[in-house]
Coordinates of N, CA and C in Angstrom, one line a residue:
M6 N 56.6 -27.4 32.4 CA 56.4 -27.5 31.0 C 55.0 -27.2 30.7
G7 N 54.0 -27.7 31.4 CA 52.6 -27.4 31.2 C 52.2 -26.0 31.3
L8 N 52.9 -25.3 32.3 CA 52.6 -23.8 32.5 C 53.1 -23.0 31.3
R9 N 54.3 -23.4 30.8 CA 54.9 -22.7 29.6 C 54.0 -22.8 28.4
K10 N 53.4 -24.0 28.2 CA 52.5 -24.3 27.0 C 51.2 -23.4 27.2
L11 N 50.7 -23.3 28.4 CA 49.5 -22.5 28.6 C 49.8 -21.0 28.3
W12 N 51.0 -20.6 28.6 CA 51.4 -19.2 28.4 C 51.5 -19.0 26.9
Q13 N 51.9 -19.9 26.1 CA 52.0 -19.8 24.6 C 50.5 -19.7 24.0
Y14 N 49.6 -20.4 24.6 CA 48.2 -20.4 24.1 C 47.5 -19.1 24.4
R15 N 48.0 -18.4 25.4 CA 47.4 -17.2 25.9 C 47.3 -16.1 24.8
S16 N 48.3 -16.0 24.0 CA 48.3 -15.0 22.9 C 47.4 -15.4 21.8
I17 N 47.2 -16.7 21.6 CA 46.3 -17.2 20.6 C 44.9 -17.0 21.0
V18 N 44.6 -17.2 22.3 CA 43.2 -17.0 22.8 C 42.9 -15.5 22.8
K19 N 43.9 -14.7 23.2 CA 43.6 -13.2 23.2 C 43.3 -12.8 21.7
E20 N 44.1 -13.2 20.8 CA 43.9 -12.8 19.4 C 42.5 -13.3 18.9
A21 N 42.1 -14.5 19.2 CA 40.8 -15.0 18.9 C 39.7 -14.2 19.5
W22 N 39.9 -13.8 20.8 CA 38.9 -13.0 21.5 C 38.7 -11.6 20.8
D23 N 39.9 -11.0 20.5 CA 39.9 -9.7 19.9 C 39.1 -9.8 18.5
Q24 N 39.4 -10.8 17.7 CA 38.8 -10.9 16.4 C 37.2 -11.2 16.6
T25 N 36.9 -12.0 17.6 CA 35.5 -12.2 17.8 C 34.7 -10.9 18.2
M26 N 35.4 -10.1 19.1 CA 34.8 -8.9 19.5 C 34.6 -7.9 18.3
A27 N 35.6 -7.9 17.4 CA 35.6 -7.0 16.3 C 34.4 -7.4 15.4
V28 N 34.2 -8.7 15.1 CA 33.1 -9.2 14.3 C 31.8 -8.9 15.0
A29 N 31.7 -9.1 16.3 CA 30.4 -8.8 17.0 C 30.1 -7.3 17.0
T30 N 31.1 -6.5 17.1 CA 30.9 -5.0 17.0 C 30.4 -4.6 15.6
L31 N 31.0 -5.2 14.6 CA 30.5 -4.9 13.2 C 29.1 -5.4 13.0
L32 N 28.7 -6.6 13.5 CA 27.4 -7.1 13.3 C 26.4 -6.2 14.1
C33 N 26.7 -5.8 15.3 CA 25.8 -4.9 16.0 C 25.6 -3.6 15.3
G34 N 26.7 -3.0 14.7 CA 26.6 -1.8 14.0 C 25.7 -1.9 12.7
L35 N 25.9 -3.1 12.0 CA 25.0 -3.3 10.9 C 23.5 -3.4 11.3
H36 N 23.3 -4.1 12.4 CA 21.9 -4.3 12.9 C 21.3 -2.9 13.2
V37 N 22.0 -2.1 13.9 CA 21.5 -0.8 14.3 C 21.2 0.1 13.1
T38 N 22.2 0.1 12.1 CA 22.0 0.8 10.9 C 20.8 0.3 10.1
N39 N 20.7 -1.0 9.9 CA 19.5 -1.5 9.2 C 18.2 -1.3 9.8
T40 N 18.1 -1.4 11.2 CA 16.9 -1.2 11.9 C 16.4 0.2 12.1
Y41 N 17.4 1.1 12.3 CA 17.0 2.4 12.7 C 17.4 3.6 11.8
L42 N 18.4 3.3 10.9 CA 18.9 4.4 10.1 C 18.5 4.3 8.6
C43 N 19.0 3.2 8.0 CA 18.9 3.1 6.6 C 18.9 1.6 6.3
T44 N 18.1 1.2 5.3 CA 18.1 -0.2 4.9 C 18.2 -0.4 3.4
L45 N 18.6 -1.6 3.0 CA 18.8 -1.9 1.6 C 17.5 -2.8 1.2
G46 N 17.0 -2.5 0.1 CA 15.8 -3.3 -0.3 C 15.8 -3.6 -1.8
L47 N 14.9 -4.5 -2.2 CA 14.7 -5.0 -3.5 C 13.3 -4.8 -3.9
A48 N 13.1 -4.1 -5.0 CA 11.7 -3.9 -5.5 C 11.6 -4.7 -6.9
Y49 N 10.7 -5.6 -7.0 CA 10.5 -6.3 -8.2 C 9.0 -6.5 -8.5
G50 N 8.7 -6.8 -9.7 CA 7.3 -7.0 -10.1 C 6.8 -5.8 -10.8
P51 N 5.5 -5.9 -11.3 CA 5.0 -4.8 -12.2 C 4.4 -3.6 -11.4
S52 N 4.1 -3.7 -10.1 CA 3.3 -2.7 -9.5 C 3.9 -1.3 -9.5
M53 N 5.2 -1.2 -9.5 CA 5.8 0.2 -9.5 C 6.5 0.6 -10.8
L54 N 6.1 -0.1 -11.9 CA 6.6 0.4 -13.2 C 6.0 1.8 -13.4
P55 N 6.8 2.7 -14.0 CA 8.1 2.6 -14.5 C 9.2 3.0 -13.5
T56 N 8.8 3.4 -12.2 CA 9.8 3.8 -11.2 C 10.8 2.7 -10.9
F57 N 10.3 1.5 -10.8 CA 11.2 0.3 -10.6 C 10.9 -0.6 -11.7
N58 N 12.0 -1.3 -12.1 CA 11.9 -2.3 -13.2 C 11.2 -3.6 -12.8
L59 N 10.7 -4.3 -13.8 CA 10.0 -5.5 -13.5 C 10.9 -6.6 -12.9
T60 N 12.2 -6.6 -13.4 CA 13.1 -7.7 -12.9 C 13.8 -7.4 -11.6
G61 N 13.6 -6.2 -11.1 CA 14.2 -5.9 -9.7 C 15.2 -4.8 -9.7
D62 N 15.0 -3.9 -8.8 CA 15.9 -2.8 -8.6 C 16.3 -2.8 -7.1
L63 N 17.5 -2.5 -6.8 CA 18.1 -2.4 -5.5 C 18.0 -0.9 -5.1
F64 N 17.5 -0.7 -3.8 CA 17.4 0.7 -3.4 C 17.8 0.8 -1.9
L65 N 17.9 2.1 -1.5 CA 18.2 2.4 -0.1 C 16.9 3.2 0.4
A66 N 16.5 2.8 1.6 CA 15.4 3.5 2.3 C 15.8 4.1 3.6
D67 N 15.5 5.3 3.8 CA 15.8 6.0 5.0 C 14.7 5.7 6.1
R68 N 15.1 5.2 7.2 CA 14.1 4.9 8.3 C 13.9 6.0 9.2
L69 N 14.7 7.0 9.2 CA 14.5 8.2 10.2 C 13.4 9.1 9.7
S70 N 13.1 9.2 8.4 CA 12.1 10.0 7.9 C 10.7 9.7 8.5
T71 N 10.4 8.4 8.6 CA 9.1 7.9 9.1 C 9.0 8.2 10.6
M72 N 10.2 8.0 11.3 CA 10.1 8.3 12.8 C 9.8 9.7 13.1
F73 N 10.3 10.6 12.2 CA 10.1 12.1 12.5 C 9.0 12.7 11.7
G74 N 8.2 11.8 11.0 CA 7.1 12.4 10.2 C 7.5 13.1 9.0
K75 N 8.6 12.8 8.4 CA 9.1 13.6 7.2 C 8.8 12.9 5.9
V76 N 7.7 12.1 5.8 CA 7.3 11.6 4.6 C 6.0 12.3 4.2
G77 N 5.8 12.4 2.9 CA 4.6 13.2 2.4 C 4.2 12.6 1.1
R78 N 3.1 13.3 0.5 CA 2.5 12.9 -0.7 C 3.6 12.9 -1.8
G79 N 3.6 11.8 -2.6 CA 4.5 11.7 -3.7 C 5.8 10.9 -3.4
D80 N 6.1 10.7 -2.1 CA 7.2 9.9 -1.7 C 7.0 8.4 -2.0
V81 N 8.1 7.7 -2.4 CA 8.0 6.3 -2.5 C 8.4 5.8 -1.2
V82 N 7.6 4.9 -0.6 CA 7.9 4.4 0.8 C 8.0 2.9 0.8
L83 N 8.6 2.5 1.9 CA 8.8 1.0 2.2 C 7.7 0.8 3.2
V84 N 6.8 -0.2 2.9 CA 5.6 -0.4 3.8 C 5.5 -1.9 4.1
R85 N 5.2 -2.2 5.3 CA 5.0 -3.6 5.8 C 3.6 -3.9 5.2
S86 N 3.4 -5.0 4.5 CA 2.2 -5.4 3.9 C 1.1 -5.6 5.0
P87 N -0.1 -5.0 4.8 CA -1.2 -5.2 5.7 C -1.8 -6.6 5.5
E88 N -1.5 -7.2 4.4 CA -2.1 -8.6 4.1 C -1.2 -9.7 4.6
N89 N 0.1 -9.4 4.5 CA 1.1 -10.4 4.8 C 2.3 -9.7 5.5
P90 N 2.3 -9.7 6.8 CA 3.4 -9.0 7.6 C 4.8 -9.4 7.3
R91 N 5.0 -10.5 6.7 CA 6.4 -10.9 6.3 C 6.9 -10.2 5.1
K92 N 6.0 -9.5 4.4 CA 6.4 -8.9 3.1 C 6.6 -7.4 3.3
L93 N 7.6 -6.8 2.6 CA 7.7 -5.4 2.6 C 7.4 -4.9 1.1
L94 N 6.7 -3.8 1.0 CA 6.3 -3.3 -0.3 C 6.9 -2.0 -0.6
A95 N 7.1 -1.7 -1.8 CA 7.5 -0.3 -2.2 C 6.3 0.2 -3.0
K96 N 5.8 1.3 -2.4 CA 4.6 2.0 -3.0 C 4.7 3.5 -2.9
R97 N 3.9 4.2 -3.7 CA 3.9 5.6 -3.7 C 2.8 6.1 -2.7
L98 N 3.2 7.0 -1.8 CA 2.3 7.6 -0.8 C 1.5 8.7 -1.5
L99 N 0.2 8.5 -1.6 CA -0.7 9.5 -2.3 C -1.6 10.3 -1.4
G100 N -1.8 9.9 -0.2 CA -2.6 10.6 0.7 C -2.2 10.4 2.2
M101 N -2.3 11.5 2.9 CA -2.0 11.5 4.4 C -3.3 11.6 5.1
Q102 N -3.3 11.5 6.4 CA -4.6 11.6 7.2 C -5.3 12.9 6.9
G103 N -6.6 12.8 6.7 CA -7.4 13.9 6.4 C -7.6 14.3 5.0
D104 N -6.7 13.7 4.1 CA -6.8 14.0 2.7 C -8.0 13.2 2.0
S105 N -8.5 13.9 1.0 CA -9.5 13.2 0.1 C -8.8 12.6 -1.0
V106 N -8.9 11.3 -1.3 CA -8.2 10.7 -2.4 C -9.3 10.1 -3.3
T107 N -9.2 10.4 -4.6 CA -10.0 9.8 -5.6 C -9.2 8.8 -6.4
Y108 N -9.8 7.6 -6.5 CA -9.1 6.6 -7.2 C -10.0 5.8 -8.1
V109 N -9.4 5.2 -9.2 CA -10.2 4.4 -10.1 C -10.3 3.0 -9.4
V110 N -11.5 2.5 -9.3 CA -11.8 1.3 -8.5 C -11.2 0.1 -9.3
D111 N -11.5 -0.1 -10.5 CA -11.1 -1.2 -11.3 C -10.6 -0.7 -12.7
P112 N -9.4 -0.3 -12.8 CA -8.9 0.4 -14.0 C -8.9 -0.5 -15.2
K113 N -8.8 -1.8 -15.0 CA -8.8 -2.7 -16.2 C -10.2 -2.8 -16.9
N114 N -11.2 -2.7 -16.1 CA -12.6 -2.9 -16.6 C -13.5 -1.7 -16.7
S115 N -13.2 -0.6 -16.0 CA -14.1 0.5 -16.0 C -13.3 1.8 -15.6
D116 N -13.9 2.9 -15.8 CA -13.3 4.2 -15.3 C -14.0 4.7 -14.1
R117 N -14.8 3.9 -13.4 CA -15.6 4.3 -12.2 C -14.6 4.6 -11.1
S118 N -14.8 5.8 -10.5 CA -13.9 6.2 -9.4 C -14.7 6.4 -8.1
E119 N -14.0 6.4 -7.0 CA -14.5 6.6 -5.7 C -13.6 7.6 -5.0
T120 N -14.1 8.3 -4.0 CA -13.3 9.2 -3.2 C -13.4 8.8 -1.8
V121 N -12.3 8.7 -1.1 CA -12.3 8.4 0.3 C -11.5 9.5 1.1
V122 N -11.8 9.6 2.4 CA -11.0 10.5 3.2 C -10.2 9.6 4.1
V123 N -8.9 9.8 4.0 CA -7.9 9.0 4.8 C -8.1 9.3 6.3
P124 N -8.4 8.3 7.1 CA -8.6 8.5 8.5 C -7.3 8.8 9.3
K125 N -7.5 9.4 10.5 CA -6.4 9.7 11.3 C -5.4 8.6 11.5
G126 N -4.1 8.8 11.4 CA -3.1 7.8 11.7 C -2.9 6.8 10.5
H127 N -3.5 7.1 9.4 CA -3.4 6.3 8.2 C -2.8 7.0 7.0
V128 N -2.4 6.3 6.0 CA -2.0 6.8 4.7 C -2.6 6.1 3.6
W129 N -2.6 6.6 2.4 CA -3.1 6.0 1.2 C -1.9 5.7 0.3
I130 N -1.7 4.4 -0.1 CA -0.6 4.1 -0.9 C -1.1 3.4 -2.2
E131 N -0.4 3.6 -3.3 CA -0.7 3.0 -4.6 C 0.6 2.7 -5.3
G132 N 0.6 1.7 -6.1 CA 1.7 1.4 -7.0 C 1.5 2.4 -8.2
D133 N 2.7 2.7 -8.9 CA 2.6 3.6 -10.0 C 1.9 3.0 -11.2
N134 N 1.9 1.6 -11.3 CA 1.2 0.9 -12.4 C -0.1 0.5 -11.8
I135 N -1.2 1.3 -12.0 CA -2.5 1.0 -11.3 C -3.1 -0.3 -11.9
Y136 N -2.6 -0.7 -13.1 CA -3.2 -1.9 -13.7 C -2.7 -3.2 -13.1
A137 N -1.6 -3.1 -12.4 CA -1.0 -4.4 -11.8 C -0.5 -4.1 -10.4
S138 N -1.3 -3.6 -9.6 CA -0.8 -3.3 -8.2 C -1.9 -3.6 -7.2
R139 N -1.5 -4.3 -6.1 CA -2.4 -4.5 -4.9 C -2.0 -3.4 -4.0
D140 N -2.9 -2.6 -3.6 CA -2.6 -1.4 -2.8 C -3.8 -0.9 -2.0
S141 N -3.8 0.3 -1.6 CA -4.9 0.8 -0.8 C -6.3 0.7 -1.6
R142 N -6.3 0.6 -2.9 CA -7.5 0.4 -3.6 C -8.2 -0.9 -3.2
Q143 N -7.4 -1.9 -2.9 CA -7.9 -3.2 -2.4 C -8.1 -3.3 -0.9
Y144 N -7.1 -2.8 -0.2 CA -7.2 -3.1 1.3 C -7.4 -1.8 2.1
G145 N -7.7 -0.7 1.4 CA -8.0 0.6 2.1 C -6.8 1.3 2.7
P146 N -7.1 2.3 3.5 CA -6.0 3.1 4.1 C -5.1 2.2 5.0
V147 N -3.8 2.5 5.0 CA -2.8 1.7 5.7 C -2.4 2.5 7.0
P148 N -2.3 1.8 8.1 CA -1.8 2.5 9.3 C -0.4 3.1 9.1
Y149 N -0.2 4.3 9.6 CA 1.1 5.0 9.4 C 2.2 4.1 10.0
G150 N 1.9 3.4 11.1 CA 2.9 2.5 11.7 C 3.5 1.5 10.8
L151 N 2.8 1.1 9.7 CA 3.3 0.1 8.8 C 4.3 0.7 7.8
V152 N 4.4 2.1 7.7 CA 5.4 2.7 6.8 C 6.7 2.6 7.5
E153 N 7.7 1.9 6.9 CA 8.9 1.7 7.6 C 10.1 2.5 7.1
G154 N 9.9 3.2 5.9 CA 11.0 4.0 5.4 C 10.6 4.7 4.2
K155 N 11.4 5.7 3.8 CA 11.3 6.5 2.6 C 12.4 6.1 1.7
I156 N 12.0 5.6 0.5 CA 13.0 5.2 -0.5 C 13.6 6.4 -1.1
F157 N 14.9 6.6 -1.1 CA 15.6 7.8 -1.6 C 16.7 7.6 -2.6
W158 N 17.2 6.4 -2.8 CA 18.3 6.2 -3.7 C 18.2 4.8 -4.4
K159 N 18.3 4.9 -5.7 CA 18.3 3.6 -6.5 C 19.8 3.2 -6.7
I160 N 20.1 2.0 -6.4 CA 21.5 1.5 -6.5 C 21.7 0.6 -7.7
W161 N 20.7 -0.2 -8.1 CA 20.8 -1.1 -9.2 C 19.5 -1.0 -10.0
P162 N 19.6 -1.0 -11.3 CA 20.7 -1.2 -12.2 C 21.6 0.1 -12.2
P163 N 22.9 -0.2 -12.6 CA 23.9 0.9 -12.5 C 23.5 2.2 -13.4
K164 N 22.8 1.9 -14.5 CA 22.5 3.1 -15.4 C 21.4 4.0 -14.8
E165 N 20.7 3.5 -13.7 CA 19.7 4.3 -13.0 C 20.1 4.7 -11.6
F166 N 21.4 4.5 -11.3 CA 22.0 4.8 -10.0 C 21.7 6.3 -9.7
G167 N 21.2 6.6 -8.6 CA 21.0 8.0 -8.2 C 19.7 8.2 -7.4
S168 N 19.5 9.5 -7.1 CA 18.4 9.9 -6.3 C 17.0 9.5 -6.8
L169 N 16.1 9.1 -5.9 CA 14.8 8.7 -6.3 C 13.9 9.9 -5.8
G170 N 13.9 11.0 -6.5 CA 13.1 12.1 -6.1 C 11.6 12.0 -6.5
Q171 N 10.9 13.1 -6.2 CA 9.5 13.1 -6.6 C 9.3 13.4 -8.0
S172 N 10.3 13.5 -8.8 CA 10.2 13.9 -10.2 C 9.4 12.8 -11.0
R173 N 9.5 11.5 -10.5 CA 8.8 10.5 -11.2 C 7.4 10.2 -10.6
M174 N 6.8 11.2 -9.9 CA 5.5 11.1 -9.3 C 4.5 10.9 -10.4
K175 N 3.5 10.0 -10.0 CA 2.4 9.6 -10.9 C 1.6 10.8 -11.3
D176 N 1.1 11.6 -10.3 CA 0.3 12.7 -10.6 C 0.7 13.9 -9.7
P177 N 1.5 14.8 -10.3 CA 2.1 15.9 -9.5 C 1.1 16.9 -8.9
D178 N -0.2 16.8 -9.4 CA -1.2 17.7 -8.9 C -1.8 17.3 -7.5
L179 N -1.4 16.1 -7.1 CA -1.9 15.6 -5.8 C -1.3 16.2 -4.6

């Protein structure tokens, strides 16, 4: 009788094992997609107005572009904060290594500007709203290794669903 009962539980154990493996496969697939291919992000706050709304926009960022060096001036990028590595930032990339970038030092109080040359292996990032953004103007050029993705698609709010091209670039002459 005990052997017969064990035989009945075999199908239950097999079904549980199969379901566990399916969930594990799904989670591994999500991890690989999020880490190496594409990630979902949330941009909120005033620094990227008008590209992203104050209350928060949901977006997709492509992680392959940064691995293959396919990001350039005018792209909105996902960057690991040089001040707080736990934070991810959405900023506009305005200068690549070797570029001269002229920026307004303190736009709230004066129109004094400075020019810097972006060093090798670094980029210059700024928020679209220069009056309310902490960016390269405060902490200088950012190592290219901190750029984690190129933001390419806005998901939320629904009325703004679509591609996030360079058409919203702050200064198209850069």
